[in-house]
Amino acid sequence: MIERSSTLVAPPARWWTPLGRDERMWLTVTAVWALAMFVMMQLVWPAIGEQQVTFQSYRVDPLEFNRLTEAFIQAHQVDAIDGVPVVAPPPGGDVYLMGQRFQFKPILRLEQGQTYRFLVSSLDVQHGLSLQPDNFNFQVLPGYVSAISLTPRESGVYHILCNEYCGPGHHRMVGRIDVGAAGQALSSEGVRP
Amino acid sequence: MTALIDGWRTCQVTGLRVDRSAERLIMFNAVTAVLYLATGGTFALLIALTRWQAVHLIGDPEWFYRIVGAHGAAMLIFWIVFFEVAGLLFGGTVLLNARLLAPRLAWVEYGMMLAGSLGVMITMLSGQATVMFTAYPPLEASPWFFGSLLVFAVGALLAVCHFIANVVGARWRGEVGTLPLFSFALLVAAILAVFTLVSGAAALVPAWLRSLGVIEHVDPAAYRLLFWGFGHGAQQVNLAAMIGIWYALASLTVGARPINEGLSRFAFVLYVLFIQLGSMHHILVDPGLGDWARGMNASYFMYAAVLGSMIHAFTIPASIEVAQREKGLTAGLFGWLRRAPWGAPGFAALVVSFVMFGVLGGISGVIMGGIQINMIAHNTLIVPAHFHMTVVAGTTLAFMGISYYVVPLIFRRDLFLPRVARWQPYVFGLGMLVFGAGMGAAGHLGVPRRHFDITFPGLALAEGALADPLIQTSLMVMAIGALIAITGGAMYVVVAAGTVFLGRRSDVPAVGLVDPIAVAPPAPAAPHDARRFEAPGTVALATVWLALFVYLYAVSWYNLSRVTWIIR
Amino acid sequence: MAVASESQDGGASPRLPWQQALLDDVFLLFMAGLVVPTLIYIVWGLLELSNVPLLKP
Ligand SMILES: [Cu+2]
């Protein structure tokens, strides 16, 4: 005879008892579901998905990263908006994107269908890279570089919002990426055919 | 007439023996907790009315960010931890008929927690630590802020260890054998709290030293790893405490007895082993961590801790169903549920908390804690939408529900305005439901959390960002939900504070429903046909819940696949 | 309510299932709760962070 007890009193002396039909059924079903979710995340999506988090990470001195970003801007700058440089990197190349209070530098002009290796870091504090309207998000840490391969499949204007609190001007920290149609010159000498 | 012998009294309602020194500490911790809840709730009102863009109440971003930080600290840390310490004192002494090991030490713990928490609130509100409660380095904050937080954390750690020592001591002296399941849940919460607070100290001590100028650099990635061992771990403490309270409320209100004691305990042990790995959810899109370190942790070791939660999600309603059926409420699949005591605030709080946590908070957390899906959730309003469903709709409401019992019994006063208490869980739950729907929708559309103004006035570069008109509607829904929920929260504060200060004094205070089985010794289960389900209604409900889980999981992968950029 | 505690830890009563003894071991539970997350979350995490290579442009 199985004894049961209120949760507020000590259980019977022998409280380890075999599972009933209800619990056996539920435990089996949920264990299968738990395993299925794990397999989906670690094995299935890495094989079939187009949005992965397998980006490379590096360490960097923030000042060194600043220097690399400035060199990148100098090499490929085509314009400026509100004092923020606009850069059109060669298709398929490396892109430096730096967060600092309270801007993302530079503004980028990319070409649809091309793959760019984004090297993302911060000069000062932590920031958040939130690309809209697609809404995908990465954390940006000073001293660390996230090297993310990104391919825009559709042309258009994209915004980068900072979504990690970084100080009193946090809500004014916005960057931009303009993606031009495939094969079309981006009205700049920075783009090679 | 209360029997008073040598620092003990015997509770006339439950027959429990109460150590008077523990009793006073429970009172102070509980009242402090409710004061922080009222403070944090006021801040919540200001924040909701600011993020509702049409109102945009707070005009100064500096003040907005101060209040967001103070809201997080008051609610996520102080309300919760003071209440939990009150709970640990109750579960470690009263429920075990045991004496408080060292009352003086317990007052020192309370003093440290109070002083530390006040220091944190003062530095945050006076602008010396406008860094959110996360204080990610290298953001600058006053050493008094980090120092205060550390004093609070050490006080809390001592309180937790005091509880564990109480339990272990009572067992060594042979005063208790196996703990009651509710006390066992509190023990699990306490064990989780030890890891949590140690990890927090490992993050905060270097940050404090840096603010003093003793060291120059704190690695931001390592800080985030350790901080979230604390920040997320603290919420796992809540989880274990809340589930313990669900079991307790089920016993109190309908006389529920777990259908398999061993299985429920095993589920708690899965928490002890694996739930803390979920801290990884905060750093999934950070640089520095490999896929398997992220995946094994994010999945709580192949979803072992989620399995624990799914066990509780089944055994709690099943034990309620079996108890109701044993009372003769056997009509159909759901007769036991229809005839449940819906008017008892303890039961209402249990059901609303259980459903909101299980359906909204739990499922959303598991899904967005996937390493890839997290990319479309990280730092958007989806994150606070999720944890308001767990910590507020779930934990906070469960704490409210149990305090409708504990506050009258400890203060020996009648529950104040019981009719308000009867409606409170429903008002609060409805508000949180509307709030969560609005906030979740806004986050889904890309709205960032902790953000002063998503209309970016005068900022040419931002033109066209977050322009979907649905966003403004979602934020309005969120704010309206917040107003309803804050009304429900205020109803609770009125009842709790009213009971403490205005309730009629009585040795047999009027509390909610107490089923006699709740305090009766173990007894044989009613016989049932082993070829049939014992709790068929629960089997049906749980199956529907799991189907919803599978559906939402699939939808989330679909949403991720709709991102037009290829990301590698 | 009186907590019946006598002879719950074995002694005179018939041998308890090992699963019950295991789940009832407070000290074991406490150690497991500290060691498992420390190893899998903190140690593994810090190890990965310490192995991040320097950026070579
Ligand atoms: Cu920023």
PDB file of N, CA and C in Angstrom, chain A residues 2 4-7 15 17-18 22 26 29-30 37 41 45 50-55 57 124 126 132 134-137 139 144 146 149-151 153 158-159 163-165 170-172 174, chain B residues 65 130 137-138 178 182 219 224 247 251 257-260 285-286 288 291 294 310 314 372 375-376 378-379 446 450 457 461 463 518 523 525 534-535 553 557 560 563-568:
ATOM      1  N   ILE A   2       0.687   2.084  -1.026  1.00  0.00           N
ATOM      2  CA  ILE A   2       1.500   3.293  -1.129  1.00  0.00           C
ATOM      3  C   ILE A   2       0.939   4.372  -0.221  1.00  0.00           C
ATOM      4  N   ARG A   4       0.967   8.363   0.851  1.00  0.00           N
ATOM      5  CA  ARG A   4       1.313   9.674   0.309  1.00  0.00           C
ATOM      6  C   ARG A   4       1.228  10.706   1.423  1.00  0.00           C
ATOM      7  N   SER A   5       1.979  11.810   1.235  1.00  0.00           N
ATOM      8  CA  SER A   5       1.964  12.792   2.306  1.00  0.00           C
ATOM      9  C   SER A   5       1.839  14.206   1.757  1.00  0.00           C
ATOM     10  N   SER A   6       1.242  15.051   2.570  1.00  0.00           N
ATOM     11  CA  SER A   6       1.190  16.477   2.267  1.00  0.00           C
ATOM     12  C   SER A   6       2.617  17.002   2.122  1.00  0.00           C
ATOM     13  N   THR A   7       2.785  18.062   1.337  1.00  0.00           N
ATOM     14  CA  THR A   7       4.128  18.602   1.128  1.00  0.00           C
ATOM     15  C   THR A   7       4.633  19.361   2.347  1.00  0.00           C
ATOM     16  N   TRP A  15       9.654   6.366   1.012  1.00  0.00           N
ATOM     17  CA  TRP A  15       8.946   7.194   0.038  1.00  0.00           C
ATOM     18  C   TRP A  15       9.422   6.990  -1.390  1.00  0.00           C
ATOM     19  N   THR A  17       8.996   4.947  -4.336  1.00  0.00           N
ATOM     20  CA  THR A  17       8.069   3.908  -4.792  1.00  0.00           C
ATOM     21  C   THR A  17       8.065   3.901  -6.318  1.00  0.00           C
ATOM     22  N   PRO A  18       7.671   2.782  -6.926  1.00  0.00           N
ATOM     23  CA  PRO A  18       7.677   2.710  -8.389  1.00  0.00           C
ATOM     24  C   PRO A  18       6.755   3.771  -8.996  1.00  0.00           C
ATOM     25  N   ASP A  22       0.695   7.079 -15.115  1.00  0.00           N
ATOM     26  CA  ASP A  22       0.701   8.480 -15.544  1.00  0.00           C
ATOM     27  C   ASP A  22       2.127   9.007 -15.651  1.00  0.00           C
ATOM     28  N   TRP A  26       4.408  10.243 -18.979  1.00  0.00           N
ATOM     29  CA  TRP A  26       4.830  11.642 -19.117  1.00  0.00           C
ATOM     30  C   TRP A  26       6.359  11.750 -19.152  1.00  0.00           C
ATOM     31  N   VAL A  29       7.648  10.673 -22.646  1.00  0.00           N
ATOM     32  CA  VAL A  29       7.362  11.652 -23.699  1.00  0.00           C
ATOM     33  C   VAL A  29       8.243  12.881 -23.547  1.00  0.00           C
ATOM     34  N   THR A  30       8.360  13.400 -22.327  1.00  0.00           N
ATOM     35  CA  THR A  30       9.128  14.641 -22.145  1.00  0.00           C
ATOM     36  C   THR A  30      10.624  14.404 -22.302  1.00  0.00           C
ATOM     37  N   MET A  37      15.007  18.459 -28.729  1.00  0.00           N
ATOM     38  CA  MET A  37      15.401  19.868 -28.771  1.00  0.00           C
ATOM     39  C   MET A  37      16.919  20.004 -28.811  1.00  0.00           C
ATOM     40  N   MET A  41      19.209  21.688 -31.878  1.00  0.00           N
ATOM     41  CA  MET A  41      20.074  22.855 -31.688  1.00  0.00           C
ATOM     42  C   MET A  41      21.538  22.555 -32.017  1.00  0.00           C
ATOM     43  N   TRP A  45      20.270  22.050 -36.853  1.00  0.00           N
ATOM     44  CA  TRP A  45      20.366  23.419 -37.359  1.00  0.00           C
ATOM     45  C   TRP A  45      21.780  23.766 -37.842  1.00  0.00           C
ATOM     46  N   GLU A  50      20.776  28.686 -42.117  1.00  0.00           N
ATOM     47  CA  GLU A  50      21.569  29.737 -42.741  1.00  0.00           C
ATOM     48  C   GLU A  50      21.928  30.835 -41.751  1.00  0.00           C
ATOM     49  N   GLN A  51      21.406  30.741 -40.527  1.00  0.00           N
ATOM     50  CA  GLN A  51      21.733  31.722 -39.499  1.00  0.00           C
ATOM     51  C   GLN A  51      22.400  30.994 -38.333  1.00  0.00           C
ATOM     52  N   GLN A  52      23.717  31.107 -38.256  1.00  0.00           N
ATOM     53  CA  GLN A  52      24.477  30.373 -37.243  1.00  0.00           C
ATOM     54  C   GLN A  52      25.159  31.341 -36.277  1.00  0.00           C
ATOM     55  N   VAL A  53      25.522  30.815 -35.096  1.00  0.00           N
ATOM     56  CA  VAL A  53      26.285  31.643 -34.155  1.00  0.00           C
ATOM     57  C   VAL A  53      27.716  31.121 -34.032  1.00  0.00           C
ATOM     58  N   THR A  54      28.236  30.563 -35.106  1.00  0.00           N
ATOM     59  CA  THR A  54      29.551  29.927 -35.042  1.00  0.00           C
ATOM     60  C   THR A  54      30.685  30.905 -35.339  1.00  0.00           C
ATOM     61  N   PHE A  55      30.417  32.205 -35.190  1.00  0.00           N
ATOM     62  CA  PHE A  55      31.433  33.199 -35.535  1.00  0.00           C
ATOM     63  C   PHE A  55      32.721  33.022 -34.729  1.00  0.00           C
ATOM     64  N   SER A  57      36.073  34.393 -32.619  1.00  0.00           N
ATOM     65  CA  SER A  57      36.346  35.465 -31.665  1.00  0.00           C
ATOM     66  C   SER A  57      37.835  35.703 -31.561  1.00  0.00           C
ATOM     67  N   ASP A 124      35.129  51.641 -26.330  1.00  0.00           N
ATOM     68  CA  ASP A 124      35.026  52.051 -24.922  1.00  0.00           C
ATOM     69  C   ASP A 124      34.284  51.033 -24.046  1.00  0.00           C
ATOM     70  N   GLN A 126      30.625  48.363 -23.314  1.00  0.00           N
ATOM     71  CA  GLN A 126      29.883  47.340 -24.046  1.00  0.00           C
ATOM     72  C   GLN A 126      28.744  47.985 -24.825  1.00  0.00           C
ATOM     73  N   GLN A 132      18.257  46.017 -37.712  1.00  0.00           N
ATOM     74  CA  GLN A 132      16.819  46.124 -37.992  1.00  0.00           C
ATOM     75  C   GLN A 132      16.586  46.414 -39.468  1.00  0.00           C
ATOM     76  N   ASP A 134      15.537  43.245 -39.692  1.00  0.00           N
ATOM     77  CA  ASP A 134      15.593  41.782 -39.585  1.00  0.00           C
ATOM     78  C   ASP A 134      15.620  41.306 -38.143  1.00  0.00           C
ATOM     79  N   ASN A 135      16.121  42.179 -37.269  1.00  0.00           N
ATOM     80  CA  ASN A 135      16.179  41.881 -35.838  1.00  0.00           C
ATOM     81  C   ASN A 135      17.065  40.683 -35.519  1.00  0.00           C
ATOM     82  N   PHE A 136      18.361  40.809 -35.869  1.00  0.00           N
ATOM     83  CA  PHE A 136      19.305  39.872 -35.245  1.00  0.00           C
ATOM     84  C   PHE A 136      20.344  40.663 -34.467  1.00  0.00           C
ATOM     85  N   ASN A 137      20.857  40.045 -33.398  1.00  0.00           N
ATOM     86  CA  ASN A 137      21.533  40.804 -32.347  1.00  0.00           C
ATOM     87  C   ASN A 137      22.822  40.138 -31.880  1.00  0.00           C
ATOM     88  N   GLN A 139      26.262  40.836 -29.053  1.00  0.00           N
ATOM     89  CA  GLN A 139      26.873  41.653 -27.998  1.00  0.00           C
ATOM     90  C   GLN A 139      28.230  42.140 -28.493  1.00  0.00           C
ATOM     91  N   TYR A 144      37.445  42.530 -27.336  1.00  0.00           N
ATOM     92  CA  TYR A 144      37.115  41.299 -28.069  1.00  0.00           C
ATOM     93  C   TYR A 144      36.589  41.667 -29.450  1.00  0.00           C
ATOM     94  N   SER A 146      34.285  40.120 -32.584  1.00  0.00           N
ATOM     95  CA  SER A 146      33.446  39.064 -33.154  1.00  0.00           C
ATOM     96  C   SER A 146      33.621  39.135 -34.663  1.00  0.00           C
ATOM     97  N   SER A 149      30.607  36.355 -40.514  1.00  0.00           N
ATOM     98  CA  SER A 149      30.401  36.416 -41.968  1.00  0.00           C
ATOM     99  C   SER A 149      28.946  36.712 -42.260  1.00  0.00           C
ATOM    100  N   LEU A 150      28.690  37.842 -42.935  1.00  0.00           N
ATOM    101  CA  LEU A 150      27.314  38.261 -43.188  1.00  0.00           C
ATOM    102  C   LEU A 150      27.092  38.436 -44.681  1.00  0.00           C
ATOM    103  N   THR A 151      25.965  37.901 -45.153  1.00  0.00           N
ATOM    104  CA  THR A 151      25.594  38.047 -46.555  1.00  0.00           C
ATOM    105  C   THR A 151      24.195  38.648 -46.640  1.00  0.00           C
ATOM    106  N   ARG A 153      20.926  39.299 -48.395  1.00  0.00           N
ATOM    107  CA  ARG A 153      20.311  38.719 -49.588  1.00  0.00           C
ATOM    108  C   ARG A 153      19.335  39.671 -50.257  1.00  0.00           C
ATOM    109  N   TYR A 158      19.251  49.290 -43.816  1.00  0.00           N
ATOM    110  CA  TYR A 158      19.192  48.596 -42.527  1.00  0.00           C
ATOM    111  C   TYR A 158      19.753  49.510 -41.453  1.00  0.00           C
ATOM    112  N   HIS A 159      19.157  49.446 -40.279  1.00  0.00           N
ATOM    113  CA  HIS A 159      19.673  50.232 -39.152  1.00  0.00           C
ATOM    114  C   HIS A 159      20.338  49.321 -38.136  1.00  0.00           C
ATOM    115  N   ASN A 163      21.664  48.088 -28.503  1.00  0.00           N
ATOM    116  CA  ASN A 163      20.691  47.593 -27.530  1.00  0.00           C
ATOM    117  C   ASN A 163      21.349  47.065 -26.257  1.00  0.00           C
ATOM    118  N   GLU A 164      22.539  47.597 -25.961  1.00  0.00           N
ATOM    119  CA  GLU A 164      23.096  47.399 -24.617  1.00  0.00           C
ATOM    120  C   GLU A 164      23.313  48.774 -24.018  1.00  0.00           C
ATOM    121  N   TYR A 165      22.736  49.009 -22.837  1.00  0.00           N
ATOM    122  CA  TYR A 165      22.875  50.321 -22.207  1.00  0.00           C
ATOM    123  C   TYR A 165      24.347  50.705 -22.096  1.00  0.00           C
ATOM    124  N   HIS A 170      22.831  56.542 -24.875  1.00  0.00           N
ATOM    125  CA  HIS A 170      22.596  55.210 -25.425  1.00  0.00           C
ATOM    126  C   HIS A 170      21.494  55.173 -26.480  1.00  0.00           C
ATOM    127  N   HIS A 171      20.391  55.871 -26.195  1.00  0.00           N
ATOM    128  CA  HIS A 171      19.232  55.804 -27.088  1.00  0.00           C
ATOM    129  C   HIS A 171      19.436  56.603 -28.371  1.00  0.00           C
ATOM    130  N   ARG A 172      20.565  57.282 -28.508  1.00  0.00           N
ATOM    131  CA  ARG A 172      20.844  58.011 -29.754  1.00  0.00           C
ATOM    132  C   ARG A 172      21.962  57.324 -30.538  1.00  0.00           C
ATOM    133  N   VAL A 174      22.947  55.015 -33.119  1.00  0.00           N
ATOM    134  CA  VAL A 174      22.360  54.327 -34.273  1.00  0.00           C
ATOM    135  C   VAL A 174      23.383  54.287 -35.400  1.00  0.00           C
TER     136      VAL A 174
ATOM    137  N   TYR B  65      17.037  56.254 -16.933  1.00  0.00           N
ATOM    138  CA  TYR B  65      17.979  55.151 -16.745  1.00  0.00           C
ATOM    139  C   TYR B  65      18.222  54.865 -15.259  1.00  0.00           C
ATOM    140  N   THR B 130      24.580  54.987 -12.414  1.00  0.00           N
ATOM    141  CA  THR B 130      23.568  54.835 -13.467  1.00  0.00           C
ATOM    142  C   THR B 130      24.095  53.802 -14.449  1.00  0.00           C
ATOM    143  N   PRO B 137      31.262  46.197 -16.746  1.00  0.00           N
ATOM    144  CA  PRO B 137      32.464  46.975 -16.946  1.00  0.00           C
ATOM    145  C   PRO B 137      32.734  47.125 -18.441  1.00  0.00           C
ATOM    146  N   PRO B 138      33.386  48.192 -18.903  1.00  0.00           N
ATOM    147  CA  PRO B 138      33.974  49.252 -18.075  1.00  0.00           C
ATOM    148  C   PRO B 138      33.070  50.450 -17.795  1.00  0.00           C
ATOM    149  N   THR B 178      13.669  12.679   6.856  1.00  0.00           N
ATOM    150  CA  THR B 178      13.482  13.260   5.535  1.00  0.00           C
ATOM    151  C   THR B 178      12.672  14.542   5.673  1.00  0.00           C
ATOM    152  N   PHE B 182       8.143  20.605   0.859  1.00  0.00           N
ATOM    153  CA  PHE B 182       8.254  22.064   0.797  1.00  0.00           C
ATOM    154  C   PHE B 182       9.601  22.527   1.360  1.00  0.00           C
ATOM    155  N   ASP B 219      38.047  42.105 -17.103  1.00  0.00           N
ATOM    156  CA  ASP B 219      37.706  41.543 -18.409  1.00  0.00           C
ATOM    157  C   ASP B 219      36.184  41.522 -18.576  1.00  0.00           C
ATOM    158  N   ARG B 224      30.873  39.118 -17.416  1.00  0.00           N
ATOM    159  CA  ARG B 224      29.523  38.722 -17.815  1.00  0.00           C
ATOM    160  C   ARG B 224      29.236  37.260 -17.459  1.00  0.00           C
ATOM    161  N   TYR B 247       3.693  23.553  -4.583  1.00  0.00           N
ATOM    162  CA  TYR B 247       3.350  22.307  -3.887  1.00  0.00           C
ATOM    163  C   TYR B 247       2.651  22.626  -2.571  1.00  0.00           C
ATOM    164  N   SER B 251      -1.183  21.709  -1.364  1.00  0.00           N
ATOM    165  CA  SER B 251      -1.526  20.955  -0.154  1.00  0.00           C
ATOM    166  C   SER B 251      -2.478  21.748   0.734  1.00  0.00           C
ATOM    167  N   ARG B 257      -1.457  15.773  -2.312  1.00  0.00           N
ATOM    168  CA  ARG B 257      -0.261  15.026  -1.900  1.00  0.00           C
ATOM    169  C   ARG B 257       0.415  14.547  -3.173  1.00  0.00           C
ATOM    170  N   PRO B 258       1.706  14.833  -3.348  1.00  0.00           N
ATOM    171  CA  PRO B 258       2.405  14.469  -4.592  1.00  0.00           C
ATOM    172  C   PRO B 258       2.140  13.009  -4.948  1.00  0.00           C
ATOM    173  N   ILE B 259       1.857  12.758  -6.239  1.00  0.00           N
ATOM    174  CA  ILE B 259       1.493  11.393  -6.613  1.00  0.00           C
ATOM    175  C   ILE B 259       2.691  10.464  -6.525  1.00  0.00           C
ATOM    176  N   ASN B 260       3.905  11.014  -6.649  1.00  0.00           N
ATOM    177  CA  ASN B 260       5.087  10.177  -6.420  1.00  0.00           C
ATOM    178  C   ASN B 260       6.169  11.029  -5.781  1.00  0.00           C
ATOM    179  N   VAL B 285      25.362  35.292 -27.557  1.00  0.00           N
ATOM    180  CA  VAL B 285      25.832  36.004 -28.749  1.00  0.00           C
ATOM    181  C   VAL B 285      27.029  36.895 -28.400  1.00  0.00           C
ATOM    182  N   ASP B 286      27.707  36.559 -27.310  1.00  0.00           N
ATOM    183  CA  ASP B 286      28.955  37.226 -26.928  1.00  0.00           C
ATOM    184  C   ASP B 286      30.122  36.601 -27.671  1.00  0.00           C
ATOM    185  N   GLY B 288      33.858  34.897 -27.725  1.00  0.00           N
ATOM    186  CA  GLY B 288      34.754  34.211 -26.794  1.00  0.00           C
ATOM    187  C   GLY B 288      34.399  32.784 -26.441  1.00  0.00           C
ATOM    188  N   ASP B 291      30.913  26.686 -29.475  1.00  0.00           N
ATOM    189  CA  ASP B 291      29.544  26.217 -29.666  1.00  0.00           C
ATOM    190  C   ASP B 291      29.123  25.174 -28.641  1.00  0.00           C
ATOM    191  N   ARG B 294      28.670  26.710 -25.159  1.00  0.00           N
ATOM    192  CA  ARG B 294      27.385  27.402 -25.134  1.00  0.00           C
ATOM    193  C   ARG B 294      26.229  26.414 -25.169  1.00  0.00           C
ATOM    194  N   MET B 310       9.369  19.932 -16.401  1.00  0.00           N
ATOM    195  CA  MET B 310       8.217  19.269 -17.012  1.00  0.00           C
ATOM    196  C   MET B 310       7.631  18.216 -16.074  1.00  0.00           C
ATOM    197  N   PHE B 314       3.701  18.408 -14.450  1.00  0.00           N
ATOM    198  CA  PHE B 314       2.733  17.319 -14.469  1.00  0.00           C
ATOM    199  C   PHE B 314       2.291  16.935 -13.061  1.00  0.00           C
ATOM    200  N   GLN B 372      21.047  29.540 -31.254  1.00  0.00           N
ATOM    201  CA  GLN B 372      20.819  30.275 -32.502  1.00  0.00           C
ATOM    202  C   GLN B 372      19.594  31.186 -32.403  1.00  0.00           C
ATOM    203  N   MET B 375      19.713  34.788 -31.190  1.00  0.00           N
ATOM    204  CA  MET B 375      20.097  35.925 -32.031  1.00  0.00           C
ATOM    205  C   MET B 375      18.925  36.852 -32.315  1.00  0.00           C
ATOM    206  N   ILE B 376      17.704  36.306 -32.398  1.00  0.00           N
ATOM    207  CA  ILE B 376      16.557  37.165 -32.704  1.00  0.00           C
ATOM    208  C   ILE B 376      15.814  37.580 -31.429  1.00  0.00           C
ATOM    209  N   HIS B 378      18.031  38.412 -28.226  1.00  0.00           N
ATOM    210  CA  HIS B 378      18.982  39.026 -27.296  1.00  0.00           C
ATOM    211  C   HIS B 378      18.802  40.539 -27.164  1.00  0.00           C
ATOM    212  N   ASN B 379      18.610  40.993 -25.928  1.00  0.00           N
ATOM    213  CA  ASN B 379      18.533  42.419 -25.604  1.00  0.00           C
ATOM    214  C   ASN B 379      17.385  43.170 -26.270  1.00  0.00           C
ATOM    215  N   GLY B 446      11.668  44.066 -32.774  1.00  0.00           N
ATOM    216  CA  GLY B 446      13.013  44.612 -32.714  1.00  0.00           C
ATOM    217  C   GLY B 446      13.246  45.705 -31.694  1.00  0.00           C
ATOM    218  N   ARG B 450      15.718  48.559 -22.163  1.00  0.00           N
ATOM    219  CA  ARG B 450      16.500  49.618 -21.517  1.00  0.00           C
ATOM    220  C   ARG B 450      16.784  50.764 -22.478  1.00  0.00           C
ATOM    221  N   PRO B 457      13.954  61.218 -31.853  1.00  0.00           N
ATOM    222  CA  PRO B 457      13.619  62.535 -32.392  1.00  0.00           C
ATOM    223  C   PRO B 457      14.872  63.310 -32.810  1.00  0.00           C
ATOM    224  N   LEU B 461      19.925  59.995 -38.952  1.00  0.00           N
ATOM    225  CA  LEU B 461      20.459  58.674 -39.274  1.00  0.00           C
ATOM    226  C   LEU B 461      19.464  57.553 -38.961  1.00  0.00           C
ATOM    227  N   GLU B 463      16.259  57.649 -39.291  1.00  0.00           N
ATOM    228  CA  GLU B 463      14.986  57.756 -39.997  1.00  0.00           C
ATOM    229  C   GLU B 463      14.577  56.404 -40.594  1.00  0.00           C
ATOM    230  N   ALA B 518      -3.559  18.932   4.776  1.00  0.00           N
ATOM    231  CA  ALA B 518      -2.291  19.652   4.644  1.00  0.00           C
ATOM    232  C   ALA B 518      -1.384  19.429   5.848  1.00  0.00           C
ATOM    233  N   ALA B 523      -0.768   9.138   4.769  1.00  0.00           N
ATOM    234  CA  ALA B 523      -1.828   8.137   4.822  1.00  0.00           C
ATOM    235  C   ALA B 523      -1.862   7.413   3.485  1.00  0.00           C
ATOM    236  N   ALA B 525      -2.774   6.002  -0.108  1.00  0.00           N
ATOM    237  CA  ALA B 525      -3.492   6.563  -1.248  1.00  0.00           C
ATOM    238  C   ALA B 525      -4.736   5.732  -1.494  1.00  0.00           C
ATOM    239  N   GLU B 534      -4.448   7.688 -13.460  1.00  0.00           N
ATOM    240  CA  GLU B 534      -4.978   8.117 -12.174  1.00  0.00           C
ATOM    241  C   GLU B 534      -5.469   9.559 -12.267  1.00  0.00           C
ATOM    242  N   ALA B 535      -4.807  10.350 -13.137  1.00  0.00           N
ATOM    243  CA  ALA B 535      -5.165  11.765 -13.293  1.00  0.00           C
ATOM    244  C   ALA B 535      -5.407  12.055 -14.776  1.00  0.00           C
ATOM    245  N   TYR B 553       7.967  26.191 -30.510  1.00  0.00           N
ATOM    246  CA  TYR B 553       9.366  25.884 -30.812  1.00  0.00           C
ATOM    247  C   TYR B 553       9.574  25.903 -32.327  1.00  0.00           C
ATOM    248  N   TRP B 557      11.938  28.603 -34.851  1.00  0.00           N
ATOM    249  CA  TRP B 557      12.941  28.248 -35.864  1.00  0.00           C
ATOM    250  C   TRP B 557      12.564  28.842 -37.209  1.00  0.00           C
ATOM    251  N   LEU B 560      13.505  32.433 -37.221  1.00  0.00           N
ATOM    252  CA  LEU B 560      14.947  32.611 -37.408  1.00  0.00           C
ATOM    253  C   LEU B 560      15.306  32.446 -38.886  1.00  0.00           C
ATOM    254  N   VAL B 563      15.095  35.494 -41.287  1.00  0.00           N
ATOM    255  CA  VAL B 563      16.096  36.564 -41.331  1.00  0.00           C
ATOM    256  C   VAL B 563      16.723  36.543 -42.717  1.00  0.00           C
ATOM    257  N   THR B 564      16.720  37.703 -43.405  1.00  0.00           N
ATOM    258  CA  THR B 564      17.135  37.674 -44.808  1.00  0.00           C
ATOM    259  C   THR B 564      18.654  37.602 -44.964  1.00  0.00           C
ATOM    260  N   TRP B 565      19.400  37.881 -43.908  1.00  0.00           N
ATOM    261  CA  TRP B 565      20.853  37.810 -44.003  1.00  0.00           C
ATOM    262  C   TRP B 565      21.341  36.392 -43.715  1.00  0.00           C
ATOM    263  N   ILE B 566      22.384  35.963 -44.435  1.00  0.00           N
ATOM    264  CA  ILE B 566      23.043  34.710 -44.087  1.00  0.00           C
ATOM    265  C   ILE B 566      24.111  35.041 -43.041  1.00  0.00           C
ATOM    266  N   ILE B 567      24.100  34.318 -41.951  1.00  0.00           N
ATOM    267  CA  ILE B 567      24.989  34.625 -40.828  1.00  0.00           C
ATOM    268  C   ILE B 567      25.832  33.393 -40.519  1.00  0.00           C
ATOM    269  N   ARG B 568      27.165  33.551 -40.600  1.00  0.00           N
ATOM    270  CA  ARG B 568      28.014  32.397 -40.298  1.00  0.00           C
ATOM    271  C   ARG B 568      29.203  32.784 -39.445  1.00  0.00           C
TER     272      ARG B 568
END
